[in-house]
Amino acid sequence: MDRKIVEEEKEYKDTRIWNTNIVPMHGITTKLESIILDYNMKDILRRFIIKELHFCSLRILIYNIDAKQSKDVFEIFILLVENGTKLKILLLRGYHYRISYGFHMSKIKLLAVMCSEEFWKVFEELTILSLIGFTLSEPLPRILFTICTLMRLDLDGSIKLNVVQKGFKNLTNLTNMRLLNNKTLNIMSKEWTNLTSLKILDMSRCSSLTSLPNKMTNLFSLEELYLTSCSSLTNLRNELANLSYLRRFDLRYCSSLKSLPNELTNLSSLKELNLKLANLSSLTVFNLGSWSSLKSLPNELANLSFLTRFNLSSCSSLTSLSNELENLSTLKVLYLEH
């Protein structure tokens, strides 16, 4: 590369950047496809923007938000967004930096902007959106959920999902959705059943979630379902059995789960079922019938101190029973027929 490269004395001695006086000649910014914006990048990007350089090829923008950031960093981000009309991936991360004690997140102007309709109007081609580590005082605007190109959505943190989930009905191309650590979601609305392209759904640590939506069968493309540590989840829908492509199902640490549906054994594609029996101490009915690939029973069976009915019928690969069965003092019915 026959370009003039200059060394500049900055925080890191060996930092090398292209001379911004030469950049327009070579059109670097017009070809740039990915930017990670944080405090250390602000001076370089400011020079580009002052020179009215355009980022028309920008596809990926990652913004690590710091509570100590100055106003100009935020302004640079907004200018990048306005230039990035073809942006496909937007990752906004609020957890990378330690927020000082007593600092109010409302002071970060971006949080208010994110709740406005105008901010999201430019994202017509967005395929991946990740909002991680935020606490928003207002719900996300509805226009966000009209981006029909969206394929992955991460809404980690305390975003008010009880309000925004009504917009899910428009996200028919969504294949991957992660809603981890959300404390506000307690009921999944009927709009979820429109997510017919969804393959991965991760709702781990949604501690207020009490049940799954009706018509789960509409999520017929689902391959992975994670409900780890959904501590308020009390029951599962029988319709789960019709998720014929489901390969991985995680129910660990669902401490309020009372029973597993009989139809669970009809999940013909299931390869991995994760249960932490030690946290299912209130389980009264445990059905593993017709699970032909089951070869052994977990040692944690003894923790099911309220179990009254246990179905192991037609488990053709099961060759022996666990000694822990002797400790199931409340067990009344045990099915073992083949």
Coordinates of C-alpha atoms in Angstrom, one line a residue:
M1 CA 0.0 0.0 0.0
D2 CA 1.7 3.2 -1.2
R3 CA 0.0 5.5 1.3
K4 CA 1.6 8.1 3.5
I5 CA 1.4 6.8 7.0
V6 CA 2.3 9.1 9.9
E7 CA 2.9 8.3 13.6
E8 CA 1.1 10.4 16.0
E9 CA 1.9 10.8 19.7
K10 CA -1.2 9.7 21.6
E11 CA -2.0 7.6 24.6
Y12 CA -0.4 4.6 23.0
K13 CA 3.1 5.4 21.5
D14 CA 2.9 3.1 18.5
T15 CA -0.6 4.2 17.4
R16 CA -0.5 4.6 13.6
I17 CA -3.3 6.3 11.6
W18 CA -3.7 7.4 8.1
N19 CA -3.0 11.1 7.8
T20 CA -6.5 12.7 7.7
N21 CA -5.2 15.3 5.2
I22 CA -4.7 12.5 2.7
V23 CA -7.9 10.5 3.4
P24 CA -10.2 12.4 1.0
M25 CA -7.9 11.6 -1.9
H26 CA -8.1 7.9 -1.3
G27 CA -11.8 7.7 -0.2
I28 CA -11.1 5.7 3.0
T29 CA -14.2 6.7 4.8
T30 CA -16.5 6.0 1.8
K31 CA -15.2 2.4 1.8
L32 CA -15.2 1.9 5.6
E33 CA -17.7 -0.8 6.5
S34 CA -17.2 -1.2 10.3
I35 CA -16.6 1.2 13.2
I36 CA -16.2 0.6 17.0
L37 CA -16.9 3.9 18.6
D38 CA -15.6 4.6 22.1
Y39 CA -13.8 7.4 24.0
N40 CA -10.4 6.6 22.4
M41 CA -11.7 6.9 18.9
K42 CA -13.4 10.3 19.3
D43 CA -10.5 12.5 18.1
I44 CA -9.9 10.5 14.9
L45 CA -13.5 10.3 14.0
R46 CA -14.0 14.0 14.8
R47 CA -11.4 14.9 12.1
F48 CA -13.2 12.9 9.5
I49 CA -16.5 14.5 10.3
I50 CA -15.1 18.0 10.4
K51 CA -13.8 17.4 6.9
E52 CA -17.4 16.4 5.9
L53 CA -16.3 13.0 5.0
H54 CA -19.1 10.5 4.4
F55 CA -19.4 6.9 5.7
C56 CA -21.7 5.8 2.9
S57 CA -20.5 2.1 3.0
L58 CA -20.9 1.8 6.8
R59 CA -22.6 -1.5 7.6
I60 CA -21.6 -2.3 11.2
L61 CA -21.6 0.3 14.1
I62 CA -20.6 -0.7 17.6
Y63 CA -21.0 2.0 20.3
N64 CA -19.5 1.3 23.8
I65 CA -21.3 3.8 26.0
D66 CA -19.4 5.3 28.9
A67 CA -21.1 7.4 31.6
K68 CA -18.0 9.7 31.5
Q69 CA -18.2 10.4 27.8
S70 CA -18.2 14.0 26.7
K71 CA -21.0 15.5 24.6
D72 CA -18.9 15.4 21.4
V73 CA -18.7 11.5 21.5
F74 CA -22.5 11.4 21.5
E75 CA -22.6 13.9 18.6
I76 CA -20.2 11.8 16.6
F77 CA -22.4 8.8 17.1
I78 CA -25.5 10.6 15.9
L79 CA -23.6 11.9 12.8
L80 CA -22.4 8.3 12.0
V81 CA -26.0 7.1 12.3
E82 CA -27.2 9.8 9.9
N83 CA -24.5 8.9 7.4
G84 CA -25.0 5.2 7.8
T85 CA -28.2 4.8 5.8
K86 CA -27.2 1.3 4.8
L87 CA -26.4 0.2 8.3
K88 CA -27.1 -3.5 8.9
I89 CA -25.7 -4.2 12.3
L90 CA -26.1 -1.8 15.3
L91 CA -24.7 -2.9 18.7
L92 CA -25.1 -0.5 21.6
R93 CA -23.4 -1.6 24.8
G94 CA -24.0 0.0 28.1
Y95 CA -22.2 -2.4 30.4
H96 CA -18.6 -2.2 29.2
Y97 CA -17.7 0.6 31.5
R98 CA -18.2 0.9 35.3
I99 CA -20.9 3.4 36.1
S100 CA -19.8 5.6 39.0
Y101 CA -21.9 5.5 42.2
G102 CA -24.7 8.1 42.2
F103 CA -24.6 8.6 38.5
H104 CA -28.0 8.7 36.9
M105 CA -28.3 6.9 33.5
S106 CA -30.7 9.6 32.4
K107 CA -27.7 11.9 32.0
I108 CA -26.6 9.9 29.0
K109 CA -28.6 11.7 26.2
L110 CA -28.5 8.7 24.0
L111 CA -31.1 6.9 26.2
A112 CA -33.6 9.6 25.6
V113 CA -32.9 9.7 21.9
M114 CA -33.4 5.9 21.6
C115 CA -36.9 6.3 22.8
S116 CA -37.8 8.7 20.0
E117 CA -39.4 7.8 16.6
E118 CA -36.9 10.0 14.7
F119 CA -33.8 8.1 15.8
W120 CA -35.0 4.8 14.2
K121 CA -36.3 6.1 10.9
V122 CA -32.9 5.8 9.2
F123 CA -32.6 2.1 9.9
E124 CA -34.4 0.7 6.9
E125 CA -31.9 -2.2 6.2
L126 CA -31.0 -3.2 9.7
T127 CA -30.6 -6.9 10.2
I128 CA -29.0 -7.1 13.7
L129 CA -29.9 -4.9 16.6
S130 CA -28.4 -5.4 20.1
L131 CA -29.2 -3.1 23.0
I132 CA -27.2 -4.5 26.0
G133 CA -27.0 -3.1 29.5
F134 CA -29.6 -0.4 29.4
T135 CA -32.3 0.8 31.7
L136 CA -34.8 2.9 29.7
S137 CA -37.3 5.1 31.4
E138 CA -39.6 5.0 28.4
P139 CA -40.6 2.1 26.1
L140 CA -38.9 1.8 22.8
P141 CA -40.9 3.4 19.9
R142 CA -43.2 1.2 17.8
I143 CA -41.4 2.2 14.6
L144 CA -38.5 0.0 15.7
F145 CA -40.7 -3.0 15.3
T146 CA -41.6 -2.2 11.7
I147 CA -38.0 -2.9 10.5
C148 CA -39.0 -5.9 8.4
T149 CA -35.3 -6.8 7.6
L150 CA -34.5 -7.4 11.2
M151 CA -33.2 -11.0 11.7
R152 CA -31.6 -10.8 15.2
L153 CA -32.8 -8.8 18.2
D154 CA -31.0 -8.6 21.6
L155 CA -32.9 -6.7 24.3
D156 CA -30.8 -7.4 27.4
G157 CA -31.5 -5.5 30.7
S158 CA -34.6 -3.8 32.0
I159 CA -36.2 -2.6 28.7
K160 CA -40.0 -2.6 29.2
L161 CA -40.9 -5.6 27.2
N162 CA -44.5 -5.8 28.5
V163 CA -45.1 -2.7 26.3
V164 CA -42.9 -3.3 23.3
Q165 CA -43.8 -7.0 22.7
K166 CA -47.0 -6.0 20.9
G167 CA -44.7 -4.9 18.0
F168 CA -43.3 -8.4 17.6
K169 CA -46.1 -9.3 15.2
N170 CA -44.3 -7.4 12.4
L171 CA -40.9 -9.1 12.8
T172 CA -41.7 -12.0 10.6
N173 CA -38.1 -12.4 9.4
L174 CA -36.6 -12.6 12.9
T175 CA -34.6 -15.8 13.4
N176 CA -32.8 -15.1 16.6
M177 CA -34.1 -13.3 19.7
R178 CA -32.4 -12.9 23.1
L179 CA -34.2 -11.3 26.0
L180 CA -31.9 -12.1 28.9
N181 CA -32.2 -10.7 32.4
N182 CA -35.5 -8.9 31.9
K183 CA -37.3 -8.4 35.2
T184 CA -40.5 -6.8 33.7
L185 CA -41.8 -9.4 31.3
N186 CA -44.4 -11.6 33.1
I187 CA -46.8 -12.7 30.3
M188 CA -46.0 -13.3 26.6
S189 CA -48.6 -11.7 24.4
K190 CA -50.3 -13.3 21.4
E191 CA -48.1 -11.3 19.1
W192 CA -45.3 -13.7 19.7
T193 CA -47.0 -16.3 17.6
N194 CA -46.3 -14.3 14.5
L195 CA -42.6 -15.0 14.8
T196 CA -42.8 -17.9 12.4
S197 CA -39.2 -17.6 11.3
L198 CA -37.7 -17.7 14.8
K199 CA -35.1 -20.4 15.3
I200 CA -33.5 -19.4 18.6
L201 CA -35.3 -17.9 21.6
D202 CA -33.4 -17.2 24.7
M203 CA -35.3 -15.8 27.7
S204 CA -32.9 -16.9 30.4
R205 CA -33.3 -15.1 33.8
C206 CA -36.6 -13.5 32.9
S207 CA -37.5 -13.9 36.6
S208 CA -41.1 -12.6 36.4
L209 CA -42.2 -14.8 33.5
T210 CA -45.1 -17.1 34.7
S211 CA -46.2 -18.9 31.5
L212 CA -45.5 -19.3 27.8
P213 CA -48.0 -18.0 25.1
N214 CA -50.9 -19.9 23.7
K215 CA -50.4 -21.3 20.2
M216 CA -46.7 -22.0 20.7
T217 CA -47.1 -24.3 17.6
N218 CA -47.0 -21.1 15.5
L219 CA -43.3 -21.0 16.3
F220 CA -42.8 -24.0 14.1
S221 CA -39.3 -23.1 13.0
L222 CA -37.9 -23.0 16.6
E223 CA -34.8 -25.1 17.1
E224 CA -33.4 -23.8 20.4
L225 CA -35.4 -22.6 23.5
Y226 CA -33.7 -21.3 26.6
L227 CA -35.7 -20.7 29.8
T228 CA -32.8 -21.0 32.2
S229 CA -33.5 -19.4 35.7
C230 CA -37.1 -18.3 34.8
S231 CA -37.8 -18.7 38.5
S232 CA -41.5 -17.8 38.3
L233 CA -42.4 -20.1 35.5
T234 CA -45.0 -22.6 36.9
N235 CA -46.1 -24.6 33.8
L236 CA -45.3 -25.4 30.2
R237 CA -47.8 -25.5 27.4
N238 CA -48.7 -28.9 26.0
E239 CA -48.4 -27.4 22.5
L240 CA -44.6 -27.5 23.0
A241 CA -44.8 -31.1 21.8
N242 CA -45.6 -29.9 18.3
L243 CA -42.3 -28.0 17.9
S244 CA -41.0 -30.7 15.6
Y245 CA -37.6 -28.9 14.9
L246 CA -36.7 -28.2 18.5
R247 CA -33.2 -29.6 19.2
R248 CA -32.2 -27.9 22.4
F249 CA -34.4 -27.1 25.4
D250 CA -33.0 -25.6 28.6
L251 CA -35.1 -25.6 31.8
R252 CA -32.4 -25.4 34.4
Y253 CA -33.1 -23.5 37.6
C254 CA -36.8 -23.1 36.9
S255 CA -37.6 -23.5 40.6
S256 CA -41.4 -22.9 40.5
L257 CA -42.1 -25.5 37.7
K258 CA -44.6 -27.9 39.1
S259 CA -44.8 -30.5 36.3
L260 CA -43.6 -31.4 32.8
P261 CA -46.2 -32.0 30.1
N262 CA -46.7 -35.6 29.0
E263 CA -46.3 -34.5 25.4
L264 CA -42.7 -33.4 25.9
T265 CA -41.6 -36.9 24.8
N266 CA -43.1 -36.2 21.4
L267 CA -40.3 -33.7 20.5
S268 CA -38.9 -35.9 17.8
S269 CA -35.9 -33.7 17.0
L270 CA -34.8 -33.1 20.6
K271 CA -31.1 -33.8 21.2
E272 CA -30.5 -31.9 24.4
L273 CA -32.9 -31.4 27.4
N274 CA -31.3 -29.6 30.3
L275 CA -33.0 -29.9 33.7
K276 CA -31.6 -29.1 37.1
L277 CA -33.6 -31.4 39.2
A278 CA -32.1 -30.0 42.4
N279 CA -34.0 -26.8 41.7
L280 CA -37.3 -28.7 40.9
S281 CA -37.9 -29.8 44.4
S282 CA -41.6 -29.0 44.2
L283 CA -42.1 -31.2 41.1
T284 CA -45.0 -33.6 41.6
V285 CA -45.3 -35.3 38.1
F286 CA -42.2 -36.3 36.1
N287 CA -42.9 -37.8 32.7
L288 CA -40.1 -39.3 30.7
G289 CA -42.2 -41.9 28.9
S290 CA -41.4 -43.0 25.4
W291 CA -38.0 -41.3 25.5
S292 CA -36.3 -44.1 23.5
S293 CA -32.8 -42.6 23.7
L294 CA -32.7 -42.3 27.5
K295 CA -30.0 -44.5 28.9
S296 CA -29.7 -43.5 32.5
L297 CA -31.4 -41.5 35.3
P298 CA -29.9 -38.5 37.0
N299 CA -28.5 -38.9 40.5
E300 CA -30.5 -35.8 41.6
L301 CA -33.8 -37.7 41.7
A302 CA -33.6 -37.8 45.4
N303 CA -34.2 -34.0 45.5
L304 CA -37.7 -34.5 44.2
S305 CA -39.2 -34.7 47.6
F306 CA -42.8 -34.1 46.5
L307 CA -42.8 -36.4 43.5
T308 CA -46.0 -38.5 43.4
R309 CA -46.0 -39.8 39.8
F310 CA -43.0 -40.9 37.7
N311 CA -43.4 -42.2 34.2
L312 CA -40.6 -44.2 32.6
S313 CA -42.7 -46.4 30.3
S314 CA -41.3 -47.3 26.8
C315 CA -37.9 -46.0 27.6
S316 CA -36.4 -48.8 25.6
S317 CA -32.7 -47.9 26.1
L318 CA -33.0 -47.6 29.9
T319 CA -31.2 -50.7 31.3
S320 CA -31.2 -49.9 35.1
L321 CA -33.0 -47.8 37.7
S322 CA -31.2 -45.4 40.0
N323 CA -30.8 -46.2 43.7
E324 CA -32.1 -42.7 44.4
L325 CA -35.6 -44.0 43.7
E326 CA -35.6 -45.5 47.2
N327 CA -35.5 -42.0 48.6
L328 CA -38.7 -40.8 46.9
S329 CA -40.9 -41.2 50.0
T330 CA -43.9 -39.5 48.4
L331 CA -43.9 -41.5 45.2
K332 CA -47.3 -43.3 44.6
V333 CA -47.2 -44.3 40.9
L334 CA -44.3 -45.5 38.9
Y335 CA -44.8 -46.5 35.2
L336 CA -42.3 -49.0 33.8
E337 CA -44.2 -50.8 31.1
H338 CA -42.6 -51.3 27.7

